[in-house]
Amino acid sequence: MEVIVADNAGFCFGVKRAIKMANDTMDAVGNQVKSLGQLIHNPQVVNSFQKRGLEVVSDLCGVEPEDTVIIRSHGVGPKVKNEAVERGLKVVDTTCPFVTKAQQYAARLIADGYKVVMIGDKNHPEVIGVVAHTQNQAIILDTVEEAEKLKFIPRMGVVFQTTHAIGHVQEVVGALLKRGEEVRVFNTLCGATTSMQKTAIELSSEVEAMVIVGGRNSANTAQLAEVCRRVNPRVLQIESAEEIHEDWFDGLHRVGVSAGASTPDEVIAEVVDRITRIEPRAASA
Ligand code: SF4
């Protein structure tokens, strides 16, 4: 099988930075390190850190005074950071600079008297952290339908989940423009995700099918699969090479591969190797 890998597939700058900071911390401190939530949305990476002694905790209650606590690339709200400082904890903050920017824009908008609307998944940790920078006053929505249902807002400030697809936020912003008099939009999309989606979309139109690799709980992997599906309906989303079944490739000769921002190179290489070894065969009737 011919396999073409999209440019920019896999680890983004923010994830590489978070992993490096976590590795350096583990090397320096040993096993008294805790991460607030999973470091990145990839089970293989999380498992390897856990084997080295990194413990995942859901909040600061599980952190002892002598521990070092890692804030992951999705970031947290100001209350969590303040509590860590008040308790004198050692904090390693790996919040991605793109996420920090979104947090700062949201805080600035609320301070300037705007009602903040965040376009994103209300359950995603990044969105929860950004909204916490508005004293949890922001409205979170993710669809044109939800935007159309909003009451009229005289001064509206808009930010986006960093990993959203540009086409999607354009549609939702279009609907929001009808619900406000002054609508101030900050482009908080992450450049890494935007170029990853662009190259994957281009590749989707040149191949018979796309395979998207990444954690099932990774928002940017799900978005990547979604934008590819709009161009080429034959998209398979998997976490690892073990999930590949040859039958899915029946009738195919040329397949594209891309991967979410938290997918390690080794996982992508295993998937590519596995698909390359599949002998093209006719589609079953
Ligand atoms: S996907 Fe973008 S925002 Fe998220 S960690 Fe990577 S670079 Fe940062």
Coordinates of N, CA, C and O and ligand atoms in Angstrom, one line a residue, residues 12-15 73-74 96-99 126 162-163 190-193 220 261, ligand 1:
C12 N 3.2 19.0 18.3 CA 3.3 20.4 18.0 C 4.3 21.0 19.0 O 4.8 20.3 19.9
F13 N 4.6 22.2 18.8 CA 5.6 22.9 19.6 C 5.2 22.9 21.1 O 6.0 22.7 22.0
G14 N 3.9 23.2 21.4 CA 3.4 23.2 22.8 C 3.6 21.9 23.5 O 3.9 21.9 24.7
V15 N 3.3 20.8 22.8 CA 3.4 19.5 23.4 C 4.9 19.1 23.6 O 5.2 18.6 24.7
S73 N -0.1 21.6 29.4 CA -0.1 22.6 28.3 C -1.5 23.2 28.2 O -1.6 24.3 27.7
H74 N -2.6 22.6 28.6 CA -3.9 23.1 28.5 C -4.1 24.3 29.5 O -5.1 25.0 29.4
C96 N 0.8 26.1 27.3 CA 1.3 26.5 26.0 C 1.1 28.0 25.8 O 0.0 28.5 26.2
P97 N 2.1 28.7 25.2 CA 1.9 30.1 25.0 C 0.7 30.5 24.3 O 0.1 31.6 24.5
F98 N 0.2 29.7 23.4 CA -1.0 30.0 22.6 C -2.2 30.0 23.6 O -3.1 30.8 23.5
V99 N -2.2 29.1 24.5 CA -3.3 29.0 25.5 C -3.2 30.2 26.5 O -4.2 30.8 26.8
E126 N -8.7 23.0 28.5 CA -8.3 24.3 28.1 C -9.4 25.4 28.2 O -9.2 26.5 28.7
T162 N -8.1 26.9 21.2 CA -7.0 27.1 20.3 C -7.0 26.1 19.1 O -6.4 26.4 18.1
T163 N -7.5 24.9 19.4 CA -7.4 23.8 18.4 C -8.5 23.7 17.4 O -8.6 22.7 16.6
C190 N -4.5 28.3 17.3 CA -3.1 28.0 17.4 C -2.6 27.8 16.0 O -3.2 27.0 15.2
G191 N -1.5 28.4 15.7 CA -0.9 28.3 14.3 C -0.5 26.9 14.0 O -0.7 26.5 12.8
A192 N 0.0 26.2 15.0 CA 0.4 24.8 14.7 C -0.8 23.9 14.2 O -0.7 23.2 13.3
T193 N -1.9 24.1 14.9 CA -3.1 23.2 14.6 C -3.6 23.7 13.2 O -4.0 22.8 12.4
N220 N -7.8 18.0 19.4 CA -7.2 18.4 18.1 C -7.2 17.2 17.1 O -7.3 17.4 15.9
A261 N -1.7 16.6 17.6 CA -0.6 17.3 18.1 C 0.1 16.6 19.3 O 1.2 16.9 19.7
Ligands
SF4_1 S1 -2.0 22.3 19.8 FE1 -1.4 24.5 19.7 S2 -2.3 25.3 21.5 FE2 -2.3 23.1 21.8 S3 -0.3 22.7 22.8 FE3 0.0 22.5 20.6 S4 0.8 24.5 20.0 FE4 -0.2 24.8 22.0

